[in-house]
Amino acid sequence: MPNAGCYAAPGSNQTFMQNGTRLAAVDLGSNSFRLEIGRLEHGQINRTEYIKETVRQGQGMDADRNLSPEAMQRGWDCLARFGERLAGFRKAQVRVVATQTLREARNRDTFVANAEKLLGFPIDVVSGREEARLIYQGVAHLLPQSAERRLVVDIGGRSTEMILGQNFDARVMESYRVGSAAWSQRYFPDAQFSAKAFRTAEIAAQAVLDEALDVYRPAAWDVAYGASGTIGAVGDILLAAGWPAGVVDRAGLDWLLERLLAARRAENLRLDGMKEDRRPLIGGGLAVLRALFDLLDIEQMQVAEGALRHGALYDLLDREHVQTDMRETSVQRLASKFNVDSGQAQRVSRVAVSLLQQLTATLPATQTERALRKLDWAARLHEVGARISHSDYHKHGAYIIDNADAPGFSQAELHRLSQLVLGHRGKLRKLDPEIFDRGFAWQLLSLRLAVILCHARRDPDLQGLTLTESKAPQAVFQVRLRDGWAESWPQSAHLLREEVIAWQRSPWPLALASG
């Protein structure tokens, strides 16, 4: 991983997660919600508990892409139970990842708001490529170390993720909107199986996946692995029927297709190794898997033990250090791609971080370090929109970040970062209701003040300059300047007085003082 950014927060070289620390990951899939709890031991996470509940949220989405009240309630009921099990965990010990169904759902905000209350932790709705990256990390961490080039495939309920990687490095990631639940609903209505329906479903899947052929061609990988979902279910069925453990091959897929056609309906299926929650999805899942085997000329696929939830667990460890945090790499790539003035970006970052450190001096080290890291990212990207146009570059920058392909970030994290970039200049009212969050207000004020102080694109005079917050009778930020500072730097002083006016109508008034 490239070198980290310009700042070093207090404690950034500390290990906050010691041996014995419990970690948890929640995977909000289209068909099932899963809770994985493990204990950290010498860099490895050993499972202590695993809970899976079938909620079928993906099947509860209407033609307008709204989740039905029943589908939302099934999810809420499950997460209330998970929330009870996660009582006592700290925020840094839990990662909750939502995938394709909540990516698509128009009313996801309604579901997520109540779900977070019931669960007690924030929910990260991740992009398809971020989901793919986490899947690969989960698979790679549970495989022996090897130099083999890997193709990893995960056929979920409403999407299929494909990754090319080596060791722990996911090099090519993509997500396609084809999955077992979606294809079962579309091509096997009433769970009826026919040869014609399978041909149609497989052709339709290949039409969606066809663009993968150039990138994921057989010459690009040595071993194919299937993660979780459909491939795990097919592997279990084939094992029970006498196939080798952990292997899915063409002959096995042909045999399974014959069983489904002979049964004619899902309710008639009698297959050892098939779990009941897979019965309504097996037709669509098998069609997509057969399409992939034919399209990519796969002869055999290994069933992997690792999955998305395992990748989310190991990502918690990576996020503890700036050197291993994938988000750091994404920020560097964005800054490079849009030719950001690195000298000014680092200058603004240093000043912003030093100001925020004054406000967070009494907070726990872990909380402070994370806040400083995110502020550093915003500072380094605050001019990312200038490549498009200098006029309203903060608006262009916010749009870029909100829509960036940035591995490591959830959509909510990217949006918060975009709001810092949007708000680093101009009026504050465009940020409502974000401004009502105290932590966000701290970061935003630190960034805005840093941009003001560095307006001449040179290191500012910070001697005697302090930033504090009083809490009684009302929360008020105060910038105190040493005597004579305003006379020495009249333009900066003018901009600071303008900043006082900008914060007057916010919940966080700003005052300027001398002496």
Short mmCIF file of C-alpha atoms in Angstrom, two decimals, residues 24 50 76 78 85 87 124 162 187 191 194 198 227 232 310 313 333 348 362 372 381 399 421 440 481 485 494:
data_model
loop_
_atom_site.label_atom_id
_atom_site.label_comp_id
_atom_site.label_asym_id
_atom_site.label_seq_id
_atom_site.Cartn_x
_atom_site.Cartn_y
_atom_site.Cartn_z
CA ALA A 24 -18.72 -8.88 15.07
CA TYR A 50 -22.72 -17.63 14.08
CA TRP A 76 -36.41 -5.36 11.83
CA CYS A 78 -34.22 -10.16 12.97
CA ARG A 85 -26.76 -10.37 21.13
CA ALA A 87 -25.18 -5.54 23.59
CA ASP A 124 -23.02 0.61 5.84
CA MET A 162 -16.68 -11.42 -9.35
CA TYR A 187 -37.88 -17.11 -14.86
CA ALA A 191 -41.29 -22.36 -8.58
CA SER A 194 -38.79 -26.69 -17.30
CA PHE A 198 -33.70 -22.93 -17.77
CA ALA A 227 -18.21 -18.01 -1.94
CA GLY A 232 -22.15 -23.10 -1.11
CA HIS A 310 -15.39 -12.57 7.24
CA LEU A 313 -14.35 -8.63 10.25
CA ARG A 333 -5.97 7.69 -5.84
CA VAL A 348 -4.67 22.58 5.00
CA THR A 362 -10.56 15.15 26.31
CA LEU A 372 -8.66 13.21 12.74
CA LEU A 381 -9.67 16.28 -1.15
CA TYR A 399 -20.40 15.38 -6.37
CA VAL A 421 -15.89 19.12 1.10
CA PHE A 440 -19.34 16.90 12.18
CA LEU A 481 -5.77 35.37 18.60
CA TRP A 485 -2.13 39.03 15.10
CA HIS A 494 -11.12 39.85 7.72
#
